[in-house]
XYZ file of C-alpha atoms in Angstrom:
412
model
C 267.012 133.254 74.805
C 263.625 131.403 74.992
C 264.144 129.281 71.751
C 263.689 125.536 73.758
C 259.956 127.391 74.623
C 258.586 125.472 71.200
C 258.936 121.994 72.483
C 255.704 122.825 74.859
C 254.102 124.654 71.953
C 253.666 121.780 70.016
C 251.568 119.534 72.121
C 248.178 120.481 72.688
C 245.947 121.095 74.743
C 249.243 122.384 77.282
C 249.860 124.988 74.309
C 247.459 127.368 75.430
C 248.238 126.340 79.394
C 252.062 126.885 78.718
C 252.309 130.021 76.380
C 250.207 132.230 79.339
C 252.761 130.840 81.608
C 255.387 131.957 80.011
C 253.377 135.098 79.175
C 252.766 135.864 82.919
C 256.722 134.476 84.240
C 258.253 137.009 86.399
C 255.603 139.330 86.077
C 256.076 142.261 88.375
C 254.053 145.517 88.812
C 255.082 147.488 85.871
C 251.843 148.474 83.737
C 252.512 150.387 80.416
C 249.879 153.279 79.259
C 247.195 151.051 77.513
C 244.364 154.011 77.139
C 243.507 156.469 74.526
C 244.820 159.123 77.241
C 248.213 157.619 77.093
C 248.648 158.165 73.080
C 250.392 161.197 72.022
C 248.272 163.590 69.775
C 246.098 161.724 67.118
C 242.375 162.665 68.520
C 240.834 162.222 64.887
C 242.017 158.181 64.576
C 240.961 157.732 68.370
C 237.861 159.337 67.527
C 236.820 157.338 64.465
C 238.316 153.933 66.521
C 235.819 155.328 69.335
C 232.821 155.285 66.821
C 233.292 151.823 65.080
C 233.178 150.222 68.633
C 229.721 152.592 69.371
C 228.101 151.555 66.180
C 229.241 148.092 66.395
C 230.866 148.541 62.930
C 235.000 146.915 64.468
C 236.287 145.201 60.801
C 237.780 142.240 61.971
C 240.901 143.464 60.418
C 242.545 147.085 60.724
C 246.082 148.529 59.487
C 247.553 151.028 60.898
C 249.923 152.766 58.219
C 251.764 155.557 59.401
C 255.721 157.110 59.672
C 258.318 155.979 62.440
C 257.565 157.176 65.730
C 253.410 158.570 65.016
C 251.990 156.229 67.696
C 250.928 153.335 65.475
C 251.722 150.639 68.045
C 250.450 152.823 71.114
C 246.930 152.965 68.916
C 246.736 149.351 68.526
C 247.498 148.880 72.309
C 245.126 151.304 73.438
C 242.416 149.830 70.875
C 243.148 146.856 72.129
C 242.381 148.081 75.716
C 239.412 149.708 74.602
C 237.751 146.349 72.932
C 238.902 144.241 76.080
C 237.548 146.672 78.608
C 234.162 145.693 80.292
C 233.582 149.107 81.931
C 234.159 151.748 79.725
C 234.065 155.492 80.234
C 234.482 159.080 78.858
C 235.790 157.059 74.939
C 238.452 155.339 76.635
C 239.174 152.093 78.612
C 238.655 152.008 82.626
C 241.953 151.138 83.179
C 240.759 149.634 86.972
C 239.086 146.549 85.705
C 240.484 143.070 86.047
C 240.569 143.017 82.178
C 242.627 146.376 81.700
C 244.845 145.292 84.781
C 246.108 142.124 82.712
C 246.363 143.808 79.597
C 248.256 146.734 81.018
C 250.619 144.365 82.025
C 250.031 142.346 79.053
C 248.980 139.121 80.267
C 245.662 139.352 79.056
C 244.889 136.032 77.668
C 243.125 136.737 74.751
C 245.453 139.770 73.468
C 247.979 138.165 71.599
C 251.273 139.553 69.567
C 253.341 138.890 66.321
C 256.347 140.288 65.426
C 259.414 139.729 63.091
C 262.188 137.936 64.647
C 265.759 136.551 64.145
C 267.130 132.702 64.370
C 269.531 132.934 66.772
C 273.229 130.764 66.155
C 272.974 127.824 66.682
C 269.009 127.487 66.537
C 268.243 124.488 63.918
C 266.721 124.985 60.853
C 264.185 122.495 61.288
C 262.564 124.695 64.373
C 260.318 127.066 62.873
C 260.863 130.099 64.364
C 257.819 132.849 66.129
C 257.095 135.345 68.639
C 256.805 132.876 70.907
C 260.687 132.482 70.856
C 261.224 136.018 71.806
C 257.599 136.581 74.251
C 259.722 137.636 77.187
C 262.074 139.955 75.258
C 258.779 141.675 73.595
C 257.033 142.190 76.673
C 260.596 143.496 78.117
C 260.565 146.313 75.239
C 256.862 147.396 75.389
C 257.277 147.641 78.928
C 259.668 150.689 78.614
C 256.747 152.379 76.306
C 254.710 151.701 73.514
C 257.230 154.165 70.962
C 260.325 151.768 69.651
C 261.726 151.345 66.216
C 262.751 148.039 64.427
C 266.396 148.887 65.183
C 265.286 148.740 69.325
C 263.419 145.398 68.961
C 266.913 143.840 67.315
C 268.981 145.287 69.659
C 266.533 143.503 72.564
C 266.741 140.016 70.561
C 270.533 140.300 70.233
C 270.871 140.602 66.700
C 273.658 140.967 65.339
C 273.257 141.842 61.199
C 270.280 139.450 61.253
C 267.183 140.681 59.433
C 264.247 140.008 61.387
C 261.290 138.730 59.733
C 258.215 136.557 60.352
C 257.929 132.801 59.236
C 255.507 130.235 58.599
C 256.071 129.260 61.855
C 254.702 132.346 63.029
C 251.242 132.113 61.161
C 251.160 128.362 62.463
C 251.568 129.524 65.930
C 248.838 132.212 65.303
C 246.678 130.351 63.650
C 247.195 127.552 66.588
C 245.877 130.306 69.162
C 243.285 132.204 67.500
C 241.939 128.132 67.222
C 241.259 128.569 70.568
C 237.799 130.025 72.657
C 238.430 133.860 73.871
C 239.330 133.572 77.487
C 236.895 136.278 78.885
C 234.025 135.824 76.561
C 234.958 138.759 74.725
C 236.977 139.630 71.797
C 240.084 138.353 70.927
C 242.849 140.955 69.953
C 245.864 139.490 67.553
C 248.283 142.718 67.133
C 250.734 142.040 64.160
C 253.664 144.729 64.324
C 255.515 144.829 61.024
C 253.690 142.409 58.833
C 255.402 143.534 55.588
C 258.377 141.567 57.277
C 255.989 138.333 56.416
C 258.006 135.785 54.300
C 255.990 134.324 51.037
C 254.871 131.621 53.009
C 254.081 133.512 55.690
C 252.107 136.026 54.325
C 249.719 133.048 52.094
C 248.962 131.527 55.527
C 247.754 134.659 56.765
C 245.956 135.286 54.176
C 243.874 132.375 54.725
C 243.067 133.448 58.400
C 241.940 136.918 57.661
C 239.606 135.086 55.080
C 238.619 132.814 57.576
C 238.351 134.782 60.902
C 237.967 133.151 64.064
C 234.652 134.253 65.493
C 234.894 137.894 67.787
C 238.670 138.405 66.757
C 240.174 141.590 65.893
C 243.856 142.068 64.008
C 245.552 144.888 63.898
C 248.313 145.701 61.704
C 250.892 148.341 62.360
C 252.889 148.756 59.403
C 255.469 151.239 58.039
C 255.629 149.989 54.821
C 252.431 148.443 53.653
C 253.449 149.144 49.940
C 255.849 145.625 50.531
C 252.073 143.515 51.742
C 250.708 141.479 49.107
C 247.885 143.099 47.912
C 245.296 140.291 48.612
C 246.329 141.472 52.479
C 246.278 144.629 52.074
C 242.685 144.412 50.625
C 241.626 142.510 53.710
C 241.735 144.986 56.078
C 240.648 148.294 56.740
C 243.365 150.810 56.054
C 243.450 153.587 58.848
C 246.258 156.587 58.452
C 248.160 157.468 60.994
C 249.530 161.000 59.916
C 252.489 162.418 61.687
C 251.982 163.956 65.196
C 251.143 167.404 64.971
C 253.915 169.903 66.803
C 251.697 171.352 69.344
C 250.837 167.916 70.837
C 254.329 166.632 70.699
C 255.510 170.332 72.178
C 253.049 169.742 75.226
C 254.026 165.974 75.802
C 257.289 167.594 76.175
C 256.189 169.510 78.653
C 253.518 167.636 80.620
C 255.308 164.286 80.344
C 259.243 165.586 80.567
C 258.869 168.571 82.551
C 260.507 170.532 79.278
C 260.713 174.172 79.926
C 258.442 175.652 77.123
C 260.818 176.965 74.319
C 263.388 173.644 74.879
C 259.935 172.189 73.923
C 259.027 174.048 71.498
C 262.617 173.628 69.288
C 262.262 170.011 70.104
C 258.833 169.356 68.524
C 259.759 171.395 65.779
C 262.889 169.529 64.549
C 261.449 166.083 65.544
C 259.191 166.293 62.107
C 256.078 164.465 63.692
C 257.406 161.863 65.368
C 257.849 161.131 69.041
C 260.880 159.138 68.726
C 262.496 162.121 67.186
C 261.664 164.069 70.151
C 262.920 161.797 72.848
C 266.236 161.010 70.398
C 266.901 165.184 70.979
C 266.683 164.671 74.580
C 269.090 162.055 74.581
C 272.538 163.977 74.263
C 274.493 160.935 73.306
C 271.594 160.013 70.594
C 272.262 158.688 67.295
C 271.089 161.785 65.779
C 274.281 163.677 67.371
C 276.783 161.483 65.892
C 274.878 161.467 62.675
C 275.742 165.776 62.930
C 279.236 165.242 63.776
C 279.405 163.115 60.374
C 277.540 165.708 58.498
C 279.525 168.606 59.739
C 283.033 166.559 59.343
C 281.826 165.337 55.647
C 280.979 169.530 54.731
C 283.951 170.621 55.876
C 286.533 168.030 54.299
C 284.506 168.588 51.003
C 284.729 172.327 51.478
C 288.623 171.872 52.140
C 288.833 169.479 48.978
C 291.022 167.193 51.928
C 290.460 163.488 49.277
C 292.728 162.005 51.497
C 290.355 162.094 54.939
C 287.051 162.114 52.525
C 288.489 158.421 52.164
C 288.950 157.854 55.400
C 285.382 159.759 56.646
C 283.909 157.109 53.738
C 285.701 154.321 55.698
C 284.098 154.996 59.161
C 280.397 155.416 57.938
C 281.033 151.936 55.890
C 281.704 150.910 58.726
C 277.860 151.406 60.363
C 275.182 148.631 59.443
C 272.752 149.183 56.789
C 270.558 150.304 58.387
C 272.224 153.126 60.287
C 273.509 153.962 57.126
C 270.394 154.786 55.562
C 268.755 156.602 58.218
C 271.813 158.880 57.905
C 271.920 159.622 54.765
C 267.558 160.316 55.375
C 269.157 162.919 58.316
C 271.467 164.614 55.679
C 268.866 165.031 53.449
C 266.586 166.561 55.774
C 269.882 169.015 57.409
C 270.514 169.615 53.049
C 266.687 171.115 52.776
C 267.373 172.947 56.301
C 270.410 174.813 55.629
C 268.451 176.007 51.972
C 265.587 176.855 54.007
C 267.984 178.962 56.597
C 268.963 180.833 53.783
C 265.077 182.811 53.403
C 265.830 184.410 57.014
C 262.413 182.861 58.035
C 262.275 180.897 61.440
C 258.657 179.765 60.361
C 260.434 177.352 57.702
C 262.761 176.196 59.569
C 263.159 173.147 61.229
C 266.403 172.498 63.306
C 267.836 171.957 66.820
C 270.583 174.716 68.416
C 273.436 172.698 67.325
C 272.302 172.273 63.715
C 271.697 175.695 63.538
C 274.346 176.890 64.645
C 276.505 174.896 61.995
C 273.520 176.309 59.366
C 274.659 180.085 60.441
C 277.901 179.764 58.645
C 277.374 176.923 55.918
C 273.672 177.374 54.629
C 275.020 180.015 52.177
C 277.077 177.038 50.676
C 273.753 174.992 49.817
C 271.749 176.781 47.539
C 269.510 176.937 44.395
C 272.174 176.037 41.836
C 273.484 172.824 44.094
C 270.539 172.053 46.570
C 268.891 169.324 43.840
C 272.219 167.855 43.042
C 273.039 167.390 46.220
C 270.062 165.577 47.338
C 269.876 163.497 44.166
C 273.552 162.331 45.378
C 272.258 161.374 48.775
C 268.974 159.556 47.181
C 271.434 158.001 45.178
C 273.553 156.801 47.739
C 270.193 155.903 49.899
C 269.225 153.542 46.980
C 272.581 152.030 46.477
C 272.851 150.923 49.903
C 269.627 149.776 49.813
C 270.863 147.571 47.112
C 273.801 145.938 48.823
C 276.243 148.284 46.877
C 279.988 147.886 48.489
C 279.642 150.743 51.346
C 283.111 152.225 51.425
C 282.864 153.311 47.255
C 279.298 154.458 47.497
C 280.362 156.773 50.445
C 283.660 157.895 48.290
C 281.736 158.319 45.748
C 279.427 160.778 47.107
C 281.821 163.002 49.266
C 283.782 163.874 46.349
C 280.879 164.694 43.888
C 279.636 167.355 46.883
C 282.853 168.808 46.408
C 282.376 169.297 43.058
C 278.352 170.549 44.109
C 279.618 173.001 47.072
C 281.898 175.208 44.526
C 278.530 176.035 42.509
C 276.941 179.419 43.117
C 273.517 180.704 42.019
């Protein structure tokens, strides 16, 4: 853990001096795809990216609002590439120059990241935490690919149920480097991944720097949830949209990039709704989404079999997951609910599931129908919300089970 880093940090002028040390440590040869080329699907943002840059027209402040897993960050990286780059060509960066050589390795000096973090154990509360805590574990994760999820970030910080989230030390140290003269004589490039995780504090000191811009800088934010910015933010920056990634592209990054066979890839893009991440999570045999399947399939059939006994017991393991697993699995029975309705028209064009889920749909989609499918996802909306609220996991699971039970027995 890098938390004794901020000791150097506060002393200027070695701030600067130290944090591209540490930025450069142990660097190796490992370069991550940092060019238009390298982003998965979304020609119509790269486009309209492409044309601010020709016209001259960059807003010193973008967001990037999009679903999990559409390629928000691996915009904002190859943006980033594309403003750094001194020898452009064919709407994207080089990628041979000395200035897309450090940032594909990201140890250009004048592209600089924040990101919600954790305070470690032990870590006193008179250090103000930042990225710069955590700059070796970052670059560790974007180096396996620019497509992660907030649950992949913790997991490389060593959180345990920490909440990560950004601080005003975090604007300080910001603030502190934007202070400083680009590098290269170019732009500077501050990428700010998940700013809605900004504390109060935070998010009033950043304020007052996208106000005040540093001359030739360029943020980016890549939110999820830009409904929790403050709307003085929000208003601030130019909102771009990142939809979800249409099947066809996903389907031939499959192929191209995985060496899928065409129909594996095919199922795949369909089922991952959009989203990258979903694709490479039905790849992954031991993925969360499998165990999330088993648990859907295991919760059906004891509610089928009226079995209150193990319902109590399924209730117990899933209370046992953290929050957050818990809601993105109760988001996977919903979609698997609309599914097994859907399965029920006969039409493979509505359809949206991997083998295994379908072949559970063959024999239970009759079971979720018009008189039940509403109720059933209200229950699991419910649920969603009630976790979301801190309720006690093990009752709100009970609870739920045995109301499908109830749901299940209705016909149409």
């Amino acid at each position: 853990m890098a938390v004794g880093r901020h000791l150097f940090y506060n002393y200027p002028p070695f701030c600067h001096v130290i944090r591209w040390i540490f930025r450069n440590f142990a660097a190796n040869t490992l370069v991550i795809g940092m060019k238009f080329s390298d982003v998965i699907g979304q020609e119509e943002v790269k486009q309209r990216l492409r044309q601010m840059v020709a016209e001259e027209r960059v807003p010193h402040a973008l967001m990037f609002c999009g679903p999990r897993g559409s390629g928000k960050m691996a915009l904002a990286l190859a943006f980033a590439s594309y403003l750094l780059c001194r020898d452009r060509r064919d709407g994207d960066s080089c990628g041979a120059c000395p200035q897309c050589a450090m940032t594909g390795k990201l140890a250009h000096p004048d592209l600089h990241f924040s990101y919600p973090v954790i305070r470690p154990s032990g870590t006193g509360s008179e250090h103000k935490m930042s990225s710069e805590d955590f700059a070796a574990e970052w670059r560790g994760l974007l180096m396996q690919g620019p497509y992660f999820t907030l649950e992949q970030w913790l997991a490389a910080m060593g959180a345990a149920n920490q909440q990560a989230q950004m601080g005003v030390g975090e604007s300080d140290a910001l603030s502190r480097t934007l202070s400083l003269k680009s590098s290269q004589g170019g732009y500077k490039v501050a990428i700010l991944w998940l700013p809605e995780r900004m504390n109060a504090e935070c998010a009033n000191k950043m304020l007052k720097l996208l106000e005040e811009p540093p001359q030739a800088t360029v943020f980016i934010l890549v939110c999820e949830e830009p409904g929790m910015l403050i709307d003085t933010i929000k208003s601030r920056a130019q909102r771009i949209d990142v939809r979800r990634i249409a099947d066809e592209d996903i389907e031939r990054a499959l192929v191209e990039r995985r060496g899928i066979d065409t129909d594996s890839a095919h199922r795949i893009a369909r089922a991952a709704g959009g989203s990258w991440l979903g694709a490479l999570e039905e790849l992954d045999a031991g993925s969360e989404k499998k165990e999330f399947l088993d648990m859907f399939i295991s919760l059906m059939r004891l509610a089928y079999m009226r079995k209150i006994k193990e319902l109590r017991k399924w209730s117990d393991t899933a209370a046992t997951l953290g929050r957050e697993r818990q809601r993105r699995m109760l988001e996977y029975f919903l979609r698997l609910v609309r599914e097994n309705f859907m399965y029920n028209f006969r039409n493979p064009q509505l359809c949206y599931m991997t083998r295994d889920e379908e072949n559970f749909a063959r024999n239970f989609s009759p079971y979720v129908n018009e008189a039940n499918v509403l109720e059933i996802s209200a229950m699991m909306n419910r649920a969603i919300r009630d976790i979301g609220q801190n309720a006690n996991a093990k009752i709100v699971f009970f609870d739920m089970a045995t109301n499908i039970i109830v749901a299940l027995i209705r016909k149409p």
